[in-house]
mmCIF file with all atom_site columns, C-alpha atoms in Angstrom:
data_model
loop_
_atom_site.group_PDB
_atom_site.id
_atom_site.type_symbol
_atom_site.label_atom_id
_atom_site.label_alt_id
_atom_site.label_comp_id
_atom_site.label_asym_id
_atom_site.label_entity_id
_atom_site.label_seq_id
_atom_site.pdbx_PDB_ins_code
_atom_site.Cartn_x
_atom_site.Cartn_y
_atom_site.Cartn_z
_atom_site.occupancy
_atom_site.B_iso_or_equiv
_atom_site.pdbx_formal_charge
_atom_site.auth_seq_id
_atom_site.auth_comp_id
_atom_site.auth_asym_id
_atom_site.auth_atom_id
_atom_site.pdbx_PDB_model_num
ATOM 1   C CA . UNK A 1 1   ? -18.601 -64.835 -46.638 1.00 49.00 ? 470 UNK A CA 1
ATOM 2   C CA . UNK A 1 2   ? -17.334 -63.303 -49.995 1.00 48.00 ? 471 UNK A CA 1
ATOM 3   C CA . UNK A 1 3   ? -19.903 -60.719 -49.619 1.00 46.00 ? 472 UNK A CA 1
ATOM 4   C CA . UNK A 1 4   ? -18.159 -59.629 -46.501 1.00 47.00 ? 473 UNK A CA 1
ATOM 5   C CA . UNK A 1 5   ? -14.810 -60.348 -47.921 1.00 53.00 ? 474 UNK A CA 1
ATOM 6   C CA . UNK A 1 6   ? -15.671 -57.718 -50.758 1.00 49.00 ? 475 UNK A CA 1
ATOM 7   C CA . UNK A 1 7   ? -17.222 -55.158 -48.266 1.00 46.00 ? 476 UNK A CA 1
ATOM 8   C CA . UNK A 1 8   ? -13.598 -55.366 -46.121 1.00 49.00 ? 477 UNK A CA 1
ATOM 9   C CA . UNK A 1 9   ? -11.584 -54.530 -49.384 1.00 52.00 ? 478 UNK A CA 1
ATOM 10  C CA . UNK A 1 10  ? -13.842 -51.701 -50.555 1.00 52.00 ? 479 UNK A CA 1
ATOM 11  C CA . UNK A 1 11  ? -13.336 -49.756 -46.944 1.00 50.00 ? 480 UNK A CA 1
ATOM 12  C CA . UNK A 1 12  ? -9.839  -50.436 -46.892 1.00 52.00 ? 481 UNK A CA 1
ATOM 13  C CA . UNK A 1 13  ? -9.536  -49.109 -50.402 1.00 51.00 ? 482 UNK A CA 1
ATOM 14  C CA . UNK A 1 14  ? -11.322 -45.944 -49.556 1.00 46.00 ? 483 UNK A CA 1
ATOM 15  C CA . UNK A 1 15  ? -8.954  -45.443 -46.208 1.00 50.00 ? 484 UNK A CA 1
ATOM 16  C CA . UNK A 1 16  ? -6.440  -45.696 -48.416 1.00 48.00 ? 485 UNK A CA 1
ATOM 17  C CA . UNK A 1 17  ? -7.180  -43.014 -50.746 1.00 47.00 ? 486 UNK A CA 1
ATOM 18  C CA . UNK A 1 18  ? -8.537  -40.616 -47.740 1.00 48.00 ? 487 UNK A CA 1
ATOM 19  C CA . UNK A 1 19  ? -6.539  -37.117 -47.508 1.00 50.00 ? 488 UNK A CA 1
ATOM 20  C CA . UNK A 1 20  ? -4.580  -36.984 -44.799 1.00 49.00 ? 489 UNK A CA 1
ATOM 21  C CA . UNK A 1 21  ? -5.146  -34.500 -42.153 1.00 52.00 ? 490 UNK A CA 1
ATOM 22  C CA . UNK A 1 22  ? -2.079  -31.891 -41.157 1.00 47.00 ? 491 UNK A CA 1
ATOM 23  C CA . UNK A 1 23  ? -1.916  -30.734 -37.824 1.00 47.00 ? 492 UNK A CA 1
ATOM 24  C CA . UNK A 1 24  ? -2.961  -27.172 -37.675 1.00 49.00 ? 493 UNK A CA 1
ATOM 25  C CA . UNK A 1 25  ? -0.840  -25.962 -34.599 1.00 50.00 ? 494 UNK A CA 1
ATOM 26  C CA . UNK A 1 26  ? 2.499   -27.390 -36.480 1.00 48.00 ? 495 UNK A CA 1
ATOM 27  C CA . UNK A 1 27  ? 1.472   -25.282 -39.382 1.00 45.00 ? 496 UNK A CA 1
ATOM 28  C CA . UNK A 1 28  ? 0.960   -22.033 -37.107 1.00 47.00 ? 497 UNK A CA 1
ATOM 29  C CA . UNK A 1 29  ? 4.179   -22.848 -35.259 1.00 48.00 ? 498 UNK A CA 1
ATOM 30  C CA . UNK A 1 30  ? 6.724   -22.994 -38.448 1.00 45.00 ? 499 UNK A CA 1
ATOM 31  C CA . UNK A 1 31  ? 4.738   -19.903 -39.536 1.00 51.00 ? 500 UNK A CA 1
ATOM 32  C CA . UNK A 1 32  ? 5.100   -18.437 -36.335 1.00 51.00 ? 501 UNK A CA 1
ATOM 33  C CA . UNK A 1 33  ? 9.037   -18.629 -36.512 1.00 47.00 ? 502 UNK A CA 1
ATOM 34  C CA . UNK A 1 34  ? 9.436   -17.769 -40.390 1.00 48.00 ? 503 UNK A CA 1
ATOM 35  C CA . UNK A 1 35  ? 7.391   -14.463 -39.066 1.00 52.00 ? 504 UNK A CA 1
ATOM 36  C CA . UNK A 1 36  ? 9.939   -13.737 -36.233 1.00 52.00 ? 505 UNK A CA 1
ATOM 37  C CA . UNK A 1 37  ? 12.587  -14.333 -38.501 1.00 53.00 ? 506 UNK A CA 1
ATOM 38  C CA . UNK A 1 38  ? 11.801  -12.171 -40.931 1.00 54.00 ? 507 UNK A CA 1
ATOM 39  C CA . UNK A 1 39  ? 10.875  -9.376  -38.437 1.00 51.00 ? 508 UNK A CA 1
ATOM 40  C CA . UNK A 1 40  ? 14.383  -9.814  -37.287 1.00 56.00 ? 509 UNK A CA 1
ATOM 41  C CA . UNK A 1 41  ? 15.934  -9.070  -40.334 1.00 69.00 ? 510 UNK A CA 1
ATOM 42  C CA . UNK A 1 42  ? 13.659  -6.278  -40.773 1.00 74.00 ? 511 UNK A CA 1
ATOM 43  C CA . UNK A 1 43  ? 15.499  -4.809  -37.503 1.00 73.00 ? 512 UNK A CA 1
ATOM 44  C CA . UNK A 1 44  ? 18.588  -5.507  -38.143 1.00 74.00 ? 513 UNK A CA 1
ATOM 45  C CA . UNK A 1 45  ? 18.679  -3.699  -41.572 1.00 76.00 ? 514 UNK A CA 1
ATOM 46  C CA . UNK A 1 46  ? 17.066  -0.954  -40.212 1.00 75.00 ? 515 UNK A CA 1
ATOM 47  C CA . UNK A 1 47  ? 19.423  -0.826  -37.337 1.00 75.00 ? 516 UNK A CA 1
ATOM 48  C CA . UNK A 1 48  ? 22.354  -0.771  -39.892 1.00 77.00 ? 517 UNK A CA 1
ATOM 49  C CA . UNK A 1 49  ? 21.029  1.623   -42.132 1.00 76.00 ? 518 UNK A CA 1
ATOM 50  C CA . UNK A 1 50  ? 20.606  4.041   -39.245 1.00 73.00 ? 519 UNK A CA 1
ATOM 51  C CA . UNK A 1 51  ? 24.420  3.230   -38.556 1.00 80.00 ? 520 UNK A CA 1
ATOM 52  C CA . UNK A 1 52  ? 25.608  3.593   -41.971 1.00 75.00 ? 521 UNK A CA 1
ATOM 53  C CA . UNK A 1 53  ? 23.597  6.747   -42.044 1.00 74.00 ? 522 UNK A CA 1
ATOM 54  C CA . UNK A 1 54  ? 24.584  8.026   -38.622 1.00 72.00 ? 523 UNK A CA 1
ATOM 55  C CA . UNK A 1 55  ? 28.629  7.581   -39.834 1.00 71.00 ? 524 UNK A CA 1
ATOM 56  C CA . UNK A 1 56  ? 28.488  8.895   -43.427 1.00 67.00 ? 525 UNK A CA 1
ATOM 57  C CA . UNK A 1 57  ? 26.764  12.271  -41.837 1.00 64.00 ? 526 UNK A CA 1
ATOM 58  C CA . UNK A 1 58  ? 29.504  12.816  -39.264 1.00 62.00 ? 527 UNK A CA 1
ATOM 59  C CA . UNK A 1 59  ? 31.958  12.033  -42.113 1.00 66.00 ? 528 UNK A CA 1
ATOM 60  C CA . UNK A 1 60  ? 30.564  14.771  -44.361 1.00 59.00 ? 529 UNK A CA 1
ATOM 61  C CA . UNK A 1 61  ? 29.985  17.137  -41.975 1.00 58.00 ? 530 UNK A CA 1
ATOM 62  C CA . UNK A 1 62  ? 33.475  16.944  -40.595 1.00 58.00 ? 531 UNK A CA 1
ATOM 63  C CA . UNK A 1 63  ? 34.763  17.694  -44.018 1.00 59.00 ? 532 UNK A CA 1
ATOM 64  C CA . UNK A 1 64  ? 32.260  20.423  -44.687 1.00 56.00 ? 533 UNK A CA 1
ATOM 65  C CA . UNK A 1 65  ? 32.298  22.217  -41.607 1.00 50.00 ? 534 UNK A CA 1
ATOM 66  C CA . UNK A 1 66  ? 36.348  23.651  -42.071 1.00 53.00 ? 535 UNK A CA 1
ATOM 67  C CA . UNK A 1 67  ? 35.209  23.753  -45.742 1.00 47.00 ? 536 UNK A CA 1
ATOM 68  C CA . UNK A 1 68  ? 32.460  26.490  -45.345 1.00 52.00 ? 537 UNK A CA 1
ATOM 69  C CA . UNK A 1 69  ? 34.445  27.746  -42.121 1.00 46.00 ? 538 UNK A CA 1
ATOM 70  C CA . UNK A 1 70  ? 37.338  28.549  -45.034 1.00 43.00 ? 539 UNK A CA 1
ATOM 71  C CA . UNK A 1 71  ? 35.082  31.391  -46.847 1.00 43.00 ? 540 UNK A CA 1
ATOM 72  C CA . UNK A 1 72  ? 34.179  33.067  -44.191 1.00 42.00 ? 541 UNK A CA 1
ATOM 73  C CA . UNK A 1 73  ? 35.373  36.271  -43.659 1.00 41.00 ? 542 UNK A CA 1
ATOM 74  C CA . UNK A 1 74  ? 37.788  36.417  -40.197 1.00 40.00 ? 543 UNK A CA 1
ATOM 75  C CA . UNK A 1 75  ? 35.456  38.967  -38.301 1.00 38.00 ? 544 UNK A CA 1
ATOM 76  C CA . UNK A 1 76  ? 36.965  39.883  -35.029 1.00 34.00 ? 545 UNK A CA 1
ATOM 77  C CA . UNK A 1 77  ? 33.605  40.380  -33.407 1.00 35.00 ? 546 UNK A CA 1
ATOM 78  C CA . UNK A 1 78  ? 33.071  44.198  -35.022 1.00 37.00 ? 547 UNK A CA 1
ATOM 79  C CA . UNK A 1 79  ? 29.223  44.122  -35.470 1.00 42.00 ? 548 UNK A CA 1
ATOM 80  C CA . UNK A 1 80  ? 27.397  46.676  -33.569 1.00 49.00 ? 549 UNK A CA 1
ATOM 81  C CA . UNK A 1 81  ? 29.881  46.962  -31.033 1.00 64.00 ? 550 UNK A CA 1
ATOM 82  C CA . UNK A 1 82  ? 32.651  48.001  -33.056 1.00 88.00 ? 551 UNK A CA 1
ATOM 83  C CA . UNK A 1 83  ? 36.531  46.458  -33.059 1.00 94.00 ? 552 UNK A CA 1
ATOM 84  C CA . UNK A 1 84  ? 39.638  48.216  -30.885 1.00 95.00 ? 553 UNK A CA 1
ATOM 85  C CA . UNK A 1 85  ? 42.391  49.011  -34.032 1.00 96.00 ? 554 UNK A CA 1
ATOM 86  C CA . UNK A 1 86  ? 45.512  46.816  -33.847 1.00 95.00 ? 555 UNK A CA 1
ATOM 87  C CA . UNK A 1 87  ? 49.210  47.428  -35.159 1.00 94.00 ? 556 UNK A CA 1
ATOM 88  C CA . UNK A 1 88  ? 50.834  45.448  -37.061 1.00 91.00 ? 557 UNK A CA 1
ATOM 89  C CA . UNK A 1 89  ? 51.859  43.154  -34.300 1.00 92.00 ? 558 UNK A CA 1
ATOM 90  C CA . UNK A 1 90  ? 48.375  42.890  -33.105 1.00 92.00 ? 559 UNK A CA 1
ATOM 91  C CA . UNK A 1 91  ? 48.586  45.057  -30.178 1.00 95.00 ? 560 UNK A CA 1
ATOM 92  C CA . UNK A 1 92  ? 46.132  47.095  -28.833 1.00 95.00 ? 561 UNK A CA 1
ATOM 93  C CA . UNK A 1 93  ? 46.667  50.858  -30.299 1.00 96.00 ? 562 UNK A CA 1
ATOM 94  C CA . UNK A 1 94  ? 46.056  53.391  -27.545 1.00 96.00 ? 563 UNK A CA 1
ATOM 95  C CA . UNK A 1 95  ? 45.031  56.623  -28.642 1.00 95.00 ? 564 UNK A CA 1
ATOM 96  C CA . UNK A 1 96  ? 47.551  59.310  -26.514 1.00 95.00 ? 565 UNK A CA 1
ATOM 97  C CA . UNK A 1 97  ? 50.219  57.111  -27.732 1.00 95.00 ? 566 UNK A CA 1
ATOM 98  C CA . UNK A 1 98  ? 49.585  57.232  -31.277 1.00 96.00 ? 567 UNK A CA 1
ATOM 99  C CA . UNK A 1 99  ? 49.030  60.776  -31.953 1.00 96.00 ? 568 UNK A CA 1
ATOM 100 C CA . UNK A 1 100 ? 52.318  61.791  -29.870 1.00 95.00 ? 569 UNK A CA 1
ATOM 101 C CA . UNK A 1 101 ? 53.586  59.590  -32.456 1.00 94.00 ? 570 UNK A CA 1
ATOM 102 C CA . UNK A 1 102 ? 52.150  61.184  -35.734 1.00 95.00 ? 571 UNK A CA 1
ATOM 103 C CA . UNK A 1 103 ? 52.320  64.161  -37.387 1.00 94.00 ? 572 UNK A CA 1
ATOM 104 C CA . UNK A 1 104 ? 49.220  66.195  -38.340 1.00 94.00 ? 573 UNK A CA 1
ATOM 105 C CA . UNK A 1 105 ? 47.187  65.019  -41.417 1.00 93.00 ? 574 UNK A CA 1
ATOM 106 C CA . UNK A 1 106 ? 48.770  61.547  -40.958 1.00 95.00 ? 575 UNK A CA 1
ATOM 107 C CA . UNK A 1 107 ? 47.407  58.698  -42.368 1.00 96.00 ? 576 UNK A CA 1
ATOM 108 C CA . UNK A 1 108 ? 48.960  55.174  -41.193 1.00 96.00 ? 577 UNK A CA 1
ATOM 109 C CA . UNK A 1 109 ? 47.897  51.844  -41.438 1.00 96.00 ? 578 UNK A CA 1
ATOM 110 C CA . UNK A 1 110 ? 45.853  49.602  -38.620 1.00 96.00 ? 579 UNK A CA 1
ATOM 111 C CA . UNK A 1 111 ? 44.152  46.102  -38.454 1.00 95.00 ? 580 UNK A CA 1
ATOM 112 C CA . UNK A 1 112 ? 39.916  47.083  -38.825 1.00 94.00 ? 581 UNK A CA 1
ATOM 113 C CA . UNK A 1 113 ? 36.937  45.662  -39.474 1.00 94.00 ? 582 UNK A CA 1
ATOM 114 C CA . UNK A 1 114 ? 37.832  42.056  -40.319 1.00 91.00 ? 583 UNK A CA 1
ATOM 115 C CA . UNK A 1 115 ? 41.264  42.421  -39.959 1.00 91.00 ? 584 UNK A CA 1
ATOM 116 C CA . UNK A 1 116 ? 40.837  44.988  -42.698 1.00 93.00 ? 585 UNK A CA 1
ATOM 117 C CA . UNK A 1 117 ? 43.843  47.041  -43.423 1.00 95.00 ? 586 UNK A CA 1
ATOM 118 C CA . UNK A 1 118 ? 42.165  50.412  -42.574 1.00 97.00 ? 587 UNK A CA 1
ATOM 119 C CA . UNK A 1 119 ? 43.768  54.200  -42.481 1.00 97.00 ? 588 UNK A CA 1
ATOM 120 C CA . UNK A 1 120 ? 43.499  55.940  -39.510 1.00 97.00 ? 589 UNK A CA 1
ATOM 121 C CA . UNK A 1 121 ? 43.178  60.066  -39.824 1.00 97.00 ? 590 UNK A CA 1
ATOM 122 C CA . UNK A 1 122 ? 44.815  62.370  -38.065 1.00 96.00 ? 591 UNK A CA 1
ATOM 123 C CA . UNK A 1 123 ? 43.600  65.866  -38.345 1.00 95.00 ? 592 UNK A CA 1
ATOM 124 C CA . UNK A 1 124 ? 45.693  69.301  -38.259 1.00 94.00 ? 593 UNK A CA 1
ATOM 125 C CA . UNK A 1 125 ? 44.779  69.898  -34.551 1.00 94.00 ? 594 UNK A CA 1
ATOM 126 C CA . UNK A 1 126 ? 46.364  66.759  -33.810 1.00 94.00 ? 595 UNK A CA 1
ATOM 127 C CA . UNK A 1 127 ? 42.864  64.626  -32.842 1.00 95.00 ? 596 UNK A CA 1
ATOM 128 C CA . UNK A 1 128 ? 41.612  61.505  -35.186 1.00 96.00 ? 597 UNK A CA 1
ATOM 129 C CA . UNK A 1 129 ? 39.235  62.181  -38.045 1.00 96.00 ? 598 UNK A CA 1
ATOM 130 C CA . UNK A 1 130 ? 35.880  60.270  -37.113 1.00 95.00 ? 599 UNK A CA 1
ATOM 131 C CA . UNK A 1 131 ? 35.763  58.073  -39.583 1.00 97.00 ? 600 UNK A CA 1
ATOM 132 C CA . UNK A 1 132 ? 38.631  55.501  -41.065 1.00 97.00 ? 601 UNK A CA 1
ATOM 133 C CA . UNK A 1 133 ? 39.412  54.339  -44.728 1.00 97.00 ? 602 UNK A CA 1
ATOM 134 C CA . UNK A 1 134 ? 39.087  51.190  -46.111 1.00 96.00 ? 603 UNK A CA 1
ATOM 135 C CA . UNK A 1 135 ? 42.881  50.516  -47.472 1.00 96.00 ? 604 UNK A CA 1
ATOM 136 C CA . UNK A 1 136 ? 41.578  47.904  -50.329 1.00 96.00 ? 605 UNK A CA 1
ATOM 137 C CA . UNK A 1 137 ? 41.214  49.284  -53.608 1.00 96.00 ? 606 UNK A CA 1
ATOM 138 C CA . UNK A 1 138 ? 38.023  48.845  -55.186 1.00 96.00 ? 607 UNK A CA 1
ATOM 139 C CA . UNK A 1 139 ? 39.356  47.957  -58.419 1.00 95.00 ? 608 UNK A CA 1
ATOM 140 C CA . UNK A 1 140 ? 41.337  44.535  -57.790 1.00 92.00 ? 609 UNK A CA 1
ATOM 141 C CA . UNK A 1 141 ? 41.740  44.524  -54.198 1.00 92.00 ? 610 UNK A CA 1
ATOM 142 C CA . UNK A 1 142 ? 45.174  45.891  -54.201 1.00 94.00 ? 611 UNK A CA 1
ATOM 143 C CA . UNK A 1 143 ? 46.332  47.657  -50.569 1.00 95.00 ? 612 UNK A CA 1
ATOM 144 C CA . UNK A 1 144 ? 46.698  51.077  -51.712 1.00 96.00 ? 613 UNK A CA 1
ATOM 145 C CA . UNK A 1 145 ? 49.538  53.467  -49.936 1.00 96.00 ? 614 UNK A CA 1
ATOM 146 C CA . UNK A 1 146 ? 49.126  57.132  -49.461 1.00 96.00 ? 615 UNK A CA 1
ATOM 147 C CA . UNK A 1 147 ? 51.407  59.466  -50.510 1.00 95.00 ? 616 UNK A CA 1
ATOM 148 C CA . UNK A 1 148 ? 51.731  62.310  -48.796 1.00 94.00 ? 617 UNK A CA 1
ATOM 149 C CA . UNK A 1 149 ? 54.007  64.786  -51.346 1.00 95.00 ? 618 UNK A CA 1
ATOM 150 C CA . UNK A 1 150 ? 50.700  64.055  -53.368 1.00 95.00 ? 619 UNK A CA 1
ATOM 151 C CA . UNK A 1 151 ? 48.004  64.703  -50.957 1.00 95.00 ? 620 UNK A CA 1
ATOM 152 C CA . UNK A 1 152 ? 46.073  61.522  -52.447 1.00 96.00 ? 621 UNK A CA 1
ATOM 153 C CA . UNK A 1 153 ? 45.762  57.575  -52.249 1.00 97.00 ? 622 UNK A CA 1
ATOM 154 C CA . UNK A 1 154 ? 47.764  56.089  -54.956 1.00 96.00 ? 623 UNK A CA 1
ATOM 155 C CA . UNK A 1 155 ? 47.290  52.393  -56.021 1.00 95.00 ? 624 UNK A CA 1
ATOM 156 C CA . UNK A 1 156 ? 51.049  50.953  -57.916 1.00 94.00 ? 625 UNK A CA 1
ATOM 157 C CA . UNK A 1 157 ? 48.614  48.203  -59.536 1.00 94.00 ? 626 UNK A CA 1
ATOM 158 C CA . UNK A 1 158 ? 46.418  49.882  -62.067 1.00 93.00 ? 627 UNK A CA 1
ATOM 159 C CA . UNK A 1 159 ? 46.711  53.791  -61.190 1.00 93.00 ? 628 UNK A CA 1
ATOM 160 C CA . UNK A 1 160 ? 43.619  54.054  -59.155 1.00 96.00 ? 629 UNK A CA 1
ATOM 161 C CA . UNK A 1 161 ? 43.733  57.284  -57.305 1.00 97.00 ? 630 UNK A CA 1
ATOM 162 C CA . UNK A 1 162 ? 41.402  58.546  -54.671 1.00 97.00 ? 631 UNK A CA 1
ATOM 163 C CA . UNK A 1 163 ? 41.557  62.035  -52.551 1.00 97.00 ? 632 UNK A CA 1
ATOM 164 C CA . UNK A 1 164 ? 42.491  62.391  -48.852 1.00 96.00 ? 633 UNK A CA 1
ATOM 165 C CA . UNK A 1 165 ? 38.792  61.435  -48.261 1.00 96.00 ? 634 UNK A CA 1
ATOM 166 C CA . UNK A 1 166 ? 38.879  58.153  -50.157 1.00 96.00 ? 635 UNK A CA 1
ATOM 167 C CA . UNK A 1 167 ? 36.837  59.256  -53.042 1.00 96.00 ? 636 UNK A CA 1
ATOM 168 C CA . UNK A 1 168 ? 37.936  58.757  -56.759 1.00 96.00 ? 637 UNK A CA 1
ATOM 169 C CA . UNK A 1 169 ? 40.000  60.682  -58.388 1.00 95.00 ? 638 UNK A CA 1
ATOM 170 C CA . UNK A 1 170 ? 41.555  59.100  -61.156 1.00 92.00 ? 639 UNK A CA 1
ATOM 171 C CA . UNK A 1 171 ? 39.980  55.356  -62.430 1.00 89.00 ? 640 UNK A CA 1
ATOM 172 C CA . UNK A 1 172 ? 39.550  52.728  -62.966 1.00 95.00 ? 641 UNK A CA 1
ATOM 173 C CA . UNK A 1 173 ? 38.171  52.146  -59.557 1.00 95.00 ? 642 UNK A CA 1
ATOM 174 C CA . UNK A 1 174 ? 34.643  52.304  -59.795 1.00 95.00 ? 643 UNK A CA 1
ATOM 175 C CA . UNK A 1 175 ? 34.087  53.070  -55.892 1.00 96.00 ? 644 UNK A CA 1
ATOM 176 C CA . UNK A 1 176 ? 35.267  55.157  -53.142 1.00 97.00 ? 645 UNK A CA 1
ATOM 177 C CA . UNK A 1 177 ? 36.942  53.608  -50.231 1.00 97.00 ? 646 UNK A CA 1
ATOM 178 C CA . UNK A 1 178 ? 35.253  52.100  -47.903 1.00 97.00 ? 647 UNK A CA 1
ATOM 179 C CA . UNK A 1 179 ? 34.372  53.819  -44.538 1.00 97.00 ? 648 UNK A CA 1
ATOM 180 C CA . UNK A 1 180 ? 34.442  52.493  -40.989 1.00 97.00 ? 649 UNK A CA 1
ATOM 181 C CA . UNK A 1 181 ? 33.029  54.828  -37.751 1.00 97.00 ? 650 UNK A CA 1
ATOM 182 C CA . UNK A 1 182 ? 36.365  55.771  -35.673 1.00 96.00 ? 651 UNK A CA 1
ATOM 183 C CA . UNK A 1 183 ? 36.278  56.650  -32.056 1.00 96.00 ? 652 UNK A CA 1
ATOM 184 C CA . UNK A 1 184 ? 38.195  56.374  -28.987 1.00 95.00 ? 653 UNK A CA 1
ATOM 185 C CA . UNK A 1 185 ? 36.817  54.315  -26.018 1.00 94.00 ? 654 UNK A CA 1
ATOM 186 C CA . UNK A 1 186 ? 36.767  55.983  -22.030 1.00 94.00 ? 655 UNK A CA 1
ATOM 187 C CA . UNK A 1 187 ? 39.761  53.706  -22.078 1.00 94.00 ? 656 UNK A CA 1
ATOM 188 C CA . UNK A 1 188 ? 41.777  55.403  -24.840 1.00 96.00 ? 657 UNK A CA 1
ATOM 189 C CA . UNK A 1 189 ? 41.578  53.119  -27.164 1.00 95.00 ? 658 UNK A CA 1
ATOM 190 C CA . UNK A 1 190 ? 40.540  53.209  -30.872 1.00 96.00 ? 659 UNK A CA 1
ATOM 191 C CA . UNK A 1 191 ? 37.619  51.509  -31.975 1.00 96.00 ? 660 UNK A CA 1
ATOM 192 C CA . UNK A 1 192 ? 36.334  51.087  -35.568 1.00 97.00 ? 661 UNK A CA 1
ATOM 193 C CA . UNK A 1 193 ? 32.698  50.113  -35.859 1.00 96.00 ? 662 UNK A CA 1
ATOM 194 C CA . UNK A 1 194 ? 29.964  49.647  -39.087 1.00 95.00 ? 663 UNK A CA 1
ATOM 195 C CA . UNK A 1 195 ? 29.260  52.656  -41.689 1.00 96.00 ? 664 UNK A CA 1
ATOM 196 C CA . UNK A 1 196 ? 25.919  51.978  -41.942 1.00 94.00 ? 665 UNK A CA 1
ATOM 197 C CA . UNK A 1 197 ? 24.793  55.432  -42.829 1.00 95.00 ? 666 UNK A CA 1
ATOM 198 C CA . UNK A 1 198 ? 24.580  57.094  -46.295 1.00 96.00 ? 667 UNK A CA 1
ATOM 199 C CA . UNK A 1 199 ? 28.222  57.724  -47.753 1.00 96.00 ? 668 UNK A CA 1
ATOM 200 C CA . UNK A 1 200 ? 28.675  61.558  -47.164 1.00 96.00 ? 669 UNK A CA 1
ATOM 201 C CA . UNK A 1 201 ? 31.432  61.530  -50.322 1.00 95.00 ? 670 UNK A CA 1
ATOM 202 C CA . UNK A 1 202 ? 28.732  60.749  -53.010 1.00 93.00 ? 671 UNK A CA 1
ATOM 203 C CA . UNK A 1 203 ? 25.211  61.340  -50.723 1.00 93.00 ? 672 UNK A CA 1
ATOM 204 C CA . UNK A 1 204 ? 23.919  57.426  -51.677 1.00 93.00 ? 673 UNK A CA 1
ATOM 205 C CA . UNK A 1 205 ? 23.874  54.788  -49.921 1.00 95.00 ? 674 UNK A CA 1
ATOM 206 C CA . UNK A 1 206 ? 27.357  53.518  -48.116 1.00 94.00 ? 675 UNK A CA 1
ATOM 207 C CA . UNK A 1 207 ? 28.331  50.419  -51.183 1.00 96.00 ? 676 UNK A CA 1
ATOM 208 C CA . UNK A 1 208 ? 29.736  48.140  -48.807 1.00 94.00 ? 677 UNK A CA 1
ATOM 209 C CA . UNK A 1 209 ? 26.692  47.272  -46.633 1.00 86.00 ? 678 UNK A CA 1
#
């Protein structure tokens, strides 16, 4: 009887210090959910970076856009085609009109290439030279005036001087005046276009190209 009363102790000591089994599935099901979770938040940060991307790039390129947009020249769609000459109101000048208007060897102002204040030529039998004249000095960008009891360009900012042609005459600008093409259109307008050839004044290459 003690023998059996001694074998009944030593199992229920052993039971007692047995490891206790964990339920596998319970395991893969907490797992299971920390994994969605953190896939979840995975998405959702992504999601928000995109949007915090997707905002700051409209942001900066609505501020750069009329930033870059500022330093670009005002071009009034004279490329190859060529741009009709404007007055100083912005109309339209049309070519009979004008020279009934001018004396011979005239030289009067018009809106160019650009919106360039350009010289258009009118020769002594009363038709338009073929080419036009830049009006911006090549020294400092002053508009320089002709003056006709000089036969010559004369700049009032530094005393550039250039001859009927645009050429230099007297420094310190360093270039001629810049050319433009100058025809009238079948409808009798006037119509600047591109000097892309060779500058006949000085037989090199046209500077402002």
């Amino acid at each position: 009887m003690k023998v059996l009363s001694i074998l009944l102790a030593m199992a229920a000591s052993a039971a007692a210090f047995a490891p206790t089994q964990v339920a596998p599935r319970s395991v893969t099901t907490v797992n299971m959910a920390a994994g969605e979770g953190t896939y979840i938040d995975e998405e959702r940060r992504f999601v928000m970076n995109l949007i915090l991307l997707g905002s700051a790039g409209v942001t900066v390129g609505g501020l750069a856009v009329p930033y870059i947009l500022f330093f670009v020249p005002p071009g009034s769609g004279g490329g190859g085609g060529g741009v009709t000459a404007k007055d100083a109101l912005g109309n339209e000048i049309i070519a009979k009109e004008y020279l009934a208007s001018k004396l011979a060897n005239d030289r009067s102002l018009a809106q160019g290439l650009k919106g360039d204040a350009t010289y258009l030529i009118v020769k002594e039998d009363k038709t338009f030279e073929s080419y036009g004249l830049n009006a911006v000095c090549t020294h400092l960008g002053c508009v320089v005036p002709w003056s006709a009891p000089n036969n010559k360009f004369m700049c009032p900012c530094h005393g550039s001087q250039y001859a009927p042609d645009g050429h230099v005459v007297r420094g310190p600008a360093p270039l001629p005046l810049a050319l433009a093409h100058c025809n009238v259109s079948d409808d009798d307008k006037i119509v600047f276009s591109t000097w892309t050839e060779d500058d006949f004044r000085t037989g090199s290459k046209a500077w402002w190209n």
